[in-house]
């Protein structure tokens, strides 16, 4: 079964025995939970679209490992064309879900692991690359969704992993056995973990020799003994629990999710370990993963941005303000910003190059520039959307009031915009803007734009490293005819 249908995916999740907590309670049925279901629907879309002939080219790929047709989310990229298609696929998914569809973190982890394991083996004569390829076969054959888990809690940011007062603040090996290792620690902000079959753990930063026990990478099923998850709250999340809140949700079908994932002495068998103490390679893995995920944001955020720009244009139309020149100009500005992000996503992909292992990596400088822009432009796009929408996007009454026999007609009468559009439709588009800028989807579109795939400073460090200032100084000296 190289490609699962959306329904088969849902059924496969039902078979998992996840340990999930939310609002202080253990969640027995994760799949049908009304708060979590929209996030699963977003991942399901990655399966649904792969079944459609019109999206086959973007959504599927031919595996160079097995030769099978696979979902592109499980692809190891072997050309710049693959890298470009990845970004286009992510834009498409953003457009269809208007939220974080979660499956990219695993894809980005696969590609960074693929090349890093190859290079570790080449230097140290280990056997990680073959192991990783065996793991990828399993992922491809079962069309798994895999959570790529990188971010540790990190405690005191001024101290390295092994110097923390509590040694578990970075995930670490606590026991080494003949048949594998036992790990303890946590990963924070885990996107899509409850909708994933496997969790692929990586170290969170470059490491020194004394941090050997922290330089660990592996994959295990998400329902492995000792793993449990605590769901992160989102703004307005409990609206999803209300009956008849369809209008108030803005996006009733899709969403994202993040969780704190705790590894409470989890056993990892040898064949699932892809880095184990080789501290000198932790930085390579982190840098490559971050690069791929910074590329990703040039696709997913752009797709969600498309929905937001469309919502703002509709809000203007429904308000009767679409012809105002400043409104038109704001929509142009939003489009310009959004397409600039896309241009960065495509550019870093087109300028990709093969690693020693043969798979392709993005241009790291351009990928970091892409993500640096993502830490800014969506905020400006949201600001302009709010400007166009007007205050009603945060002061509109609830759906229950709107449907109320007595007061409903007054809401209908006084909150109307242009007479050709119903008050209900006007309120619906304003709620979608609210959802994207302040509600549940704001996690994915706003704050994640800032901190996801690394906070702004992380990109600035990479930009400084990749910017090649020496070369630029040489150019200037030559033109100015400076001889030393
Ligand atoms: Fe994919 Fe974007 Fe969500 Fe990351 S933030 S998992 S790239 S949709
Ligand atoms: Fe993310």
Coordinates of N, CA, C and O in Angstrom, one line a residue, residues 122-264:
X122 N 30.5 7.6 6.1 CA 31.7 7.8 5.2 C 32.9 8.1 6.1 O 34.0 7.6 5.9
X123 N 32.7 8.9 7.2 CA 33.8 9.3 8.0 C 34.1 8.3 9.1 O 35.3 8.0 9.4
X124 N 33.1 7.7 9.7 CA 33.3 6.9 10.9 C 33.1 5.4 10.6 O 33.2 4.6 11.6
X125 N 32.7 5.0 9.4 CA 32.5 3.6 9.0 C 31.4 3.0 9.9 O 31.4 1.8 10.3
X126 N 30.4 3.8 10.2 CA 29.2 3.3 10.9 C 28.2 2.7 9.9 O 28.5 2.7 8.7
X127 N 27.0 2.4 10.3 CA 26.0 1.8 9.4 C 24.7 2.5 9.4 O 23.6 1.9 9.3
X128 N 24.7 3.8 9.7 CA 23.4 4.5 9.9 C 22.6 4.7 8.6 O 21.4 4.7 8.6
X129 N 23.3 4.9 7.5 CA 22.6 5.2 6.3 C 21.8 4.0 5.8 O 20.6 4.2 5.4
X130 N 22.3 2.8 5.8 CA 21.5 1.7 5.4 C 20.3 1.5 6.3 O 19.2 1.2 5.9
X131 N 20.6 1.7 7.6 CA 19.5 1.6 8.6 C 18.4 2.6 8.3 O 17.2 2.3 8.3
X132 N 18.8 3.8 8.0 CA 17.9 4.8 7.7 C 17.1 4.5 6.4 O 15.9 4.7 6.4
X133 N 17.8 3.9 5.4 CA 17.1 3.6 4.2 C 16.0 2.5 4.5 O 14.9 2.5 3.9
X134 N 16.4 1.6 5.3 CA 15.4 0.5 5.7 C 14.2 1.2 6.4 O 13.0 0.8 6.1
X135 N 14.4 2.1 7.2 CA 13.3 2.8 7.9 C 12.5 3.6 6.8 O 11.2 3.5 6.9
X136 N 13.1 4.2 5.9 CA 12.4 4.9 4.8 C 11.5 4.0 4.0 O 10.4 4.3 3.6
X137 N 12.0 2.7 3.8 CA 11.1 1.8 3.1 C 9.8 1.5 3.8 O 8.8 1.5 3.2
X138 N 10.0 1.4 5.1 CA 8.8 1.1 6.0 C 7.8 2.3 5.9 O 6.6 2.2 5.8
X139 N 8.4 3.5 6.0 CA 7.6 4.8 5.9 C 6.9 4.8 4.5 O 5.7 5.1 4.5
X140 N 7.6 4.6 3.5 CA 7.0 4.6 2.1 C 6.0 3.6 1.9 O 4.9 3.8 1.4
X141 N 6.3 2.3 2.3 CA 5.3 1.2 2.1 C 4.1 1.4 2.8 O 3.0 1.1 2.4
X142 N 4.1 2.0 4.0 CA 2.9 2.2 4.8 C 2.3 3.6 4.7 O 1.3 3.9 5.3
X143 N 3.0 4.5 3.9 CA 2.5 5.8 3.7 C 2.3 6.5 5.0 O 1.3 7.2 5.3
X144 N 3.3 6.4 5.9 CA 3.2 6.9 7.2 C 3.3 8.5 7.2 O 3.9 9.1 6.4
X145 N 2.6 9.1 8.2 CA 2.9 10.5 8.6 C 3.9 10.4 9.8 O 3.7 9.7 10.7
X146 N 5.0 11.1 9.6 CA 6.1 11.1 10.7 C 6.3 12.5 11.3 O 6.4 13.4 10.5
X147 N 6.3 12.5 12.6 CA 6.6 13.8 13.2 C 8.1 13.9 13.4 O 8.7 13.1 13.9
X148 N 8.6 15.0 12.8 CA 10.0 15.3 13.0 C 10.2 16.1 14.3 O 9.7 17.2 14.4
X149 N 10.9 15.5 15.3 CA 10.9 16.1 16.6 C 12.3 16.7 16.9 O 13.3 15.9 17.1
X150 N 12.5 18.0 16.9 CA 13.8 18.6 17.2 C 13.9 19.4 18.5 O 14.8 19.2 19.2
X151 N 12.9 20.2 18.7 CA 13.1 21.2 19.8 C 13.0 20.7 21.2 O 12.0 20.2 21.6
X152 N 14.1 20.8 21.9 CA 14.1 20.4 23.4 C 13.7 21.5 24.2 O 13.7 22.7 23.8
X153 N 13.3 21.2 25.5 CA 12.9 22.3 26.4 C 14.0 23.4 26.6 O 13.7 24.5 26.8
X154 N 15.2 22.9 26.7 CA 16.4 23.8 26.8 C 16.7 24.5 28.1 O 17.8 25.1 28.2
X155 N 15.8 24.5 29.0 CA 16.1 25.1 30.4 C 16.8 26.4 30.3 O 16.3 27.4 29.7
X156 N 17.9 26.5 30.9 CA 18.8 27.7 31.0 C 19.5 27.8 29.6 O 20.4 27.0 29.3
X157 N 19.1 28.8 28.8 CA 19.6 28.9 27.5 C 21.1 29.3 27.5 O 21.8 29.2 26.4
X158 N 21.6 29.7 28.6 CA 23.1 30.0 28.7 C 23.9 28.8 29.0 O 25.2 28.9 29.0
X159 N 23.3 27.6 29.2 CA 24.1 26.4 29.5 C 23.9 25.3 28.5 O 22.9 25.2 27.9
X160 N 25.0 24.6 28.2 CA 24.9 23.5 27.3 C 24.1 22.3 27.9 O 23.9 22.3 29.1
X161 N 23.7 21.3 27.1 CA 22.8 20.3 27.6 C 23.4 19.6 28.9 O 22.7 19.4 29.9
X162 N 24.7 19.2 28.9 CA 25.2 18.4 30.0 C 25.4 19.3 31.3 O 25.7 18.7 32.3
X163 N 25.3 20.6 31.2 CA 25.5 21.5 32.3 C 24.2 21.9 33.0 O 24.2 22.7 34.0
X164 N 23.1 21.5 32.5 CA 21.8 22.0 33.0 C 21.6 21.4 34.4 O 22.1 20.3 34.7
X165 N 21.0 22.2 35.3 CA 20.7 21.7 36.7 C 19.9 20.4 36.6 O 20.2 19.4 37.3
X166 N 18.9 20.4 35.7 CA 18.1 19.1 35.5 C 18.7 18.5 34.2 O 18.5 19.1 33.1
X167 N 19.3 17.4 34.2 CA 20.0 16.8 33.0 C 19.0 16.4 31.9 O 19.4 16.1 30.8
X168 N 17.7 16.4 32.2 CA 16.7 15.9 31.3 C 16.2 17.0 30.4 O 15.2 16.8 29.6
X169 N 16.7 18.2 30.5 CA 16.1 19.3 29.8 C 16.4 19.3 28.3 O 15.8 20.0 27.5
X170 N 17.4 18.4 28.0 CA 17.6 18.1 26.6 C 17.4 16.5 26.6 O 17.9 15.9 27.5
X171 N 16.8 16.0 25.5 CA 16.5 14.6 25.5 C 17.9 13.8 25.4 O 18.8 14.2 24.7
X172 N 18.0 12.8 26.2 CA 19.3 12.1 26.3 C 19.2 10.6 26.5 O 18.1 10.1 26.8
X173 N 20.3 9.9 26.3 CA 20.4 8.5 26.5 C 20.6 8.3 28.0 O 21.6 8.9 28.5
X174 N 19.8 7.5 28.7 CA 20.0 7.3 30.1 C 20.5 5.9 30.4 O 21.0 5.6 31.4
X175 N 20.4 5.0 29.4 CA 20.9 3.6 29.5 C 21.3 3.1 28.2 O 20.6 3.3 27.2
X176 N 22.5 2.5 28.1 CA 22.9 1.8 26.9 C 22.8 0.3 27.1 O 23.4 -0.2 28.0
X177 N 22.1 -0.3 26.2 CA 22.0 -1.8 26.3 C 22.5 -2.4 25.0 O 22.7 -1.8 24.0
X178 N 22.7 -3.7 25.1 CA 23.2 -4.5 23.9 C 22.2 -4.3 22.7 O 22.7 -4.1 21.6
X179 N 20.9 -4.3 23.0 CA 19.9 -4.2 21.9 C 19.4 -2.8 21.6 O 18.5 -2.7 20.7
X180 N 19.9 -1.8 22.3 CA 19.4 -0.5 22.0 C 19.7 0.5 23.1 O 20.6 0.3 23.9
X181 N 19.0 1.6 23.2 CA 19.2 2.6 24.2 C 17.9 2.9 24.9 O 16.8 2.7 24.3
X182 N 17.9 3.5 26.1 CA 16.7 4.0 26.7 C 16.9 5.5 26.8 O 18.0 6.0 27.2
X183 N 15.9 6.3 26.3 CA 16.0 7.7 26.3 C 15.0 8.4 27.3 O 13.9 7.9 27.5
X184 N 15.4 9.6 27.8 CA 14.5 10.4 28.6 C 14.6 11.8 28.2 O 15.7 12.3 27.9
X185 N 13.5 12.5 28.3 CA 13.5 14.0 28.0 C 12.2 14.3 27.4 O 11.2 13.6 27.6
X186 N 12.2 15.5 26.7 CA 10.9 15.9 26.1 C 11.2 16.7 24.8 O 12.3 17.1 24.6
X187 N 10.2 16.8 24.0 CA 10.3 17.7 22.8 C 9.1 18.6 22.9 O 8.0 18.1 23.1
X188 N 9.3 19.9 22.7 CA 8.2 20.9 22.8 C 7.7 21.3 21.4 O 8.4 21.1 20.4
X189 N 6.6 21.9 21.4 CA 5.9 22.4 20.2 C 5.8 21.3 19.1 O 6.1 21.6 17.9
X190 N 5.5 20.1 19.4 CA 5.5 19.1 18.4 C 4.3 19.1 17.5 O 3.2 18.6 17.8
X191 N 4.5 19.7 16.3 CA 3.5 19.8 15.3 C 3.0 18.5 14.8 O 3.8 17.7 14.3
X192 N 1.7 18.3 14.9 CA 1.0 17.1 14.3 C 1.3 15.8 14.9 O 1.0 14.7 14.4
X193 N 1.9 15.8 16.1 CA 2.3 14.5 16.7 C 1.1 13.5 16.9 O 1.3 12.3 16.7
X194 N -0.1 14.0 17.3 CA -1.2 13.1 17.5 C -1.7 12.5 16.2 O -2.5 11.6 16.2
X195 N -1.3 13.1 15.1 CA -1.8 12.6 13.8 C -0.7 11.9 13.1 O -0.7 11.7 11.9
X196 N 0.4 11.5 13.8 CA 1.5 10.8 13.2 C 1.7 9.4 13.7 O 1.3 9.1 14.8
X197 N 2.2 8.6 12.8 CA 2.4 7.2 13.1 C 3.8 7.0 13.8 O 3.9 6.1 14.7
X198 N 4.7 7.8 13.5 CA 6.1 7.6 14.0 C 6.6 9.0 14.5 O 6.1 10.0 14.0
X199 N 7.5 9.0 15.4 CA 8.2 10.2 15.8 C 9.7 10.1 15.5 O 10.3 9.1 16.1
X200 N 10.2 10.9 14.7 CA 11.7 10.9 14.3 C 12.4 12.0 15.1 O 12.2 13.2 14.8
X201 N 13.1 11.5 16.1 CA 13.8 12.5 17.0 C 15.2 12.9 16.5 O 15.9 12.0 16.1
X202 N 15.5 14.2 16.7 CA 16.8 14.7 16.3 C 17.3 15.6 17.4 O 16.5 16.1 18.2
X203 N 18.6 15.7 17.5 CA 19.1 16.7 18.5 C 18.7 18.1 18.1 O 18.5 18.4 16.9
X204 N 18.7 19.0 19.1 CA 18.2 20.4 18.8 C 19.3 21.4 18.4 O 19.0 22.5 18.0
X205 N 20.5 21.0 18.6 CA 21.6 22.0 18.3 C 22.9 21.3 18.1 O 23.0 20.1 18.4
X206 N 24.0 22.0 17.7 CA 25.3 21.5 17.6 C 25.8 21.1 19.0 O 25.4 21.7 20.0
X207 N 26.6 20.1 19.1 CA 27.0 19.6 20.4 C 28.5 19.5 20.6 O 29.2 19.2 19.6
X208 N 28.9 19.5 21.8 CA 30.4 19.4 22.1 C 30.6 17.9 22.6 O 29.6 17.3 23.0
X209 N 31.8 17.4 22.6 CA 32.0 16.0 23.0 C 31.4 15.6 24.4 O 30.9 14.5 24.6
X210 N 31.4 16.6 25.3 CA 30.8 16.3 26.7 C 29.3 16.1 26.6 O 28.7 15.6 27.6
X211 N 28.7 16.4 25.5 CA 27.2 16.3 25.4 C 26.8 15.0 24.6 O 25.8 14.9 24.0
X212 N 27.8 14.0 24.6 CA 27.6 12.8 23.9 C 26.2 12.1 24.0 O 25.6 11.7 23.1
X213 N 25.8 12.0 25.3 CA 24.5 11.4 25.5 C 23.3 12.1 24.9 O 22.2 11.6 24.8
X214 N 23.5 13.3 24.5 CA 22.5 14.2 24.0 C 22.5 14.2 22.4 O 21.5 14.6 21.8
X215 N 23.5 13.6 21.9 CA 23.6 13.5 20.4 C 23.0 12.2 20.0 O 23.6 11.2 19.7
X216 N 21.6 12.2 19.9 CA 20.9 11.0 19.7 C 19.8 11.3 18.7 O 19.1 12.3 18.8
X217 N 19.7 10.4 17.7 CA 18.6 10.5 16.7 C 18.0 9.1 16.5 O 18.8 8.1 16.4
X218 N 16.7 9.0 16.4 CA 16.0 7.7 16.3 C 14.6 8.0 15.8 O 14.1 9.1 15.9
X219 N 13.9 6.9 15.5 CA 12.5 6.9 15.2 C 11.8 5.8 16.0 O 12.3 4.6 16.0
X220 N 10.7 6.0 16.6 CA 9.9 5.0 17.2 C 8.4 5.3 16.9 O 8.0 6.4 16.6
X221 N 7.5 4.3 17.0 CA 6.1 4.5 16.8 C 5.6 5.5 17.9 O 6.1 5.5 19.0
X222 N 4.6 6.3 17.5 CA 4.2 7.4 18.5 C 3.5 6.8 19.7 O 3.3 7.5 20.7
X223 N 3.1 5.5 19.6 CA 2.4 4.9 20.8 C 3.3 4.0 21.6 O 2.9 3.1 22.3
X224 N 4.6 4.2 21.4 CA 5.6 3.4 22.1 C 5.4 3.7 23.7 O 5.2 4.8 24.1
X225 N 5.6 2.6 24.4 CA 5.6 2.7 25.9 C 6.5 3.8 26.4 O 7.7 3.9 26.0
X226 N 5.9 4.7 27.2 CA 6.7 5.7 27.8 C 6.6 7.1 27.2 O 7.0 8.1 27.7
X227 N 5.9 7.1 26.0 CA 5.7 8.4 25.3 C 4.3 8.9 25.7 O 3.3 8.2 25.5
X228 N 4.2 10.2 26.1 CA 2.9 10.8 26.3 C 2.9 12.2 25.9 O 4.0 12.9 25.8
X229 N 1.7 12.8 25.5 CA 1.6 14.1 24.9 C 0.6 14.9 25.6 O -0.4 14.5 26.1
X230 N 1.0 16.2 25.7 CA 0.1 17.2 26.4 C -0.2 18.3 25.3 O 0.7 18.9 24.9
X231 N -1.5 18.4 24.9 CA -1.9 19.3 23.8 C -1.7 20.7 24.2 O -2.2 21.1 25.3
X232 N -1.2 21.5 23.3 CA -1.1 23.0 23.6 C -2.4 23.7 23.3 O -3.1 23.4 22.4
X233 N -2.7 24.6 24.2 CA -3.9 25.4 24.0 C -3.8 26.4 22.8 O -2.7 27.0 22.6
X234 N -4.9 26.6 22.1 CA -4.8 27.7 21.1 C -5.9 28.7 21.4 O -6.9 28.3 22.1
X235 N -5.7 29.9 21.0 CA -6.7 30.9 21.2 C -8.0 30.5 20.6 O -8.1 30.1 19.4
X236 N -9.1 30.6 21.4 CA -10.5 30.3 20.9 C -10.7 28.8 20.6 O -11.6 28.4 19.9
X237 N -9.8 27.9 21.2 CA -10.0 26.5 20.9 C -11.3 25.9 21.3 O -11.9 25.0 20.6
X238 N -11.9 26.4 22.4 CA -13.1 25.7 22.9 C -14.3 26.1 22.1 O -15.4 25.5 22.3
X239 N -14.2 27.0 21.2 CA -15.3 27.3 20.3 C -15.7 26.0 19.5 O -16.8 25.8 19.1
X240 N -14.6 25.1 19.3 CA -14.9 23.9 18.6 C -15.8 22.9 19.4 O -16.3 22.0 18.8
X241 N -15.9 23.2 20.7 CA -16.7 22.3 21.5 C -18.2 22.7 21.5 O -19.1 22.0 21.9
X242 N -18.4 24.0 21.0 CA -19.8 24.5 21.1 C -20.6 23.9 20.0 O -20.1 23.8 18.8
X243 N -21.9 23.7 20.3 CA -22.8 23.3 19.2 C -23.2 24.6 18.5 O -23.3 25.6 19.1
X244 N -23.5 24.4 17.2 CA -24.0 25.6 16.4 C -23.0 26.7 16.4 O -23.4 27.9 16.6
X245 N -21.7 26.4 16.4 CA -20.7 27.5 16.4 C -20.0 27.6 15.0 O -19.0 28.2 14.9
X246 N -20.6 26.9 14.1 CA -20.1 26.8 12.7 C -19.5 28.2 12.2 O -18.4 28.3 11.8
X247 N -20.4 29.2 12.3 CA -20.0 30.5 11.8 C -18.9 31.1 12.6 O -18.0 31.8 12.1
X248 N -18.9 30.9 13.9 CA -17.9 31.5 14.8 C -16.5 30.9 14.7 O -15.6 31.5 15.1
X249 N -16.5 29.7 14.1 CA -15.1 29.1 14.0 C -14.3 29.7 12.9 O -13.1 29.7 12.9
X250 N -14.9 30.3 11.8 CA -14.1 30.8 10.7 C -13.7 29.7 9.8 O -13.9 29.7 8.6
X251 N -13.0 28.7 10.4 CA -12.6 27.5 9.6 C -13.0 26.3 10.4 O -12.4 26.0 11.4
X252 N -14.1 25.7 10.0 CA -14.7 24.7 10.8 C -14.1 23.3 10.6 O -14.1 22.4 11.4
X253 N -13.4 23.2 9.4 CA -13.0 21.9 9.0 C -11.5 21.6 9.4 O -11.1 20.5 9.7
X254 N -10.7 22.6 9.3 CA -9.2 22.4 9.3 C -8.5 23.2 10.5 O -9.1 24.2 10.9
X255 N -7.4 22.7 10.9 CA -6.6 23.4 11.9 C -5.2 22.8 12.0 O -4.9 21.8 11.3
X256 N -4.5 23.2 13.0 CA -3.2 22.6 13.3 C -3.2 22.2 14.7 O -4.1 22.4 15.5
X257 N -2.1 21.5 15.2 CA -2.0 21.2 16.6 C -0.5 21.1 17.0 O 0.3 20.7 16.2
X258 N -0.2 21.4 18.2 CA 1.1 21.2 18.8 C 1.0 20.6 20.1 O 0.0 20.8 20.8
X259 N 2.0 19.9 20.5 CA 2.0 19.3 21.9 C 3.3 19.2 22.5 O 4.4 19.2 21.8
X260 N 3.3 19.1 23.8 CA 4.5 18.8 24.6 C 4.6 17.3 24.6 O 3.6 16.6 25.0
X261 N 5.7 16.7 24.1 CA 5.8 15.3 24.1 C 6.9 14.8 25.1 O 8.0 15.3 25.0
X262 N 6.5 13.9 26.0 CA 7.4 13.5 27.0 C 7.9 12.0 26.7 O 7.0 11.2 26.4
X263 N 9.2 11.9 26.8 CA 9.8 10.5 26.6 C 10.2 10.1 28.0 O 11.3 10.5 28.5
X264 N 9.4 9.2 28.6 CA 9.7 8.8 30.0 C 10.3 7.5 30.0 O 9.7 6.5 30.2

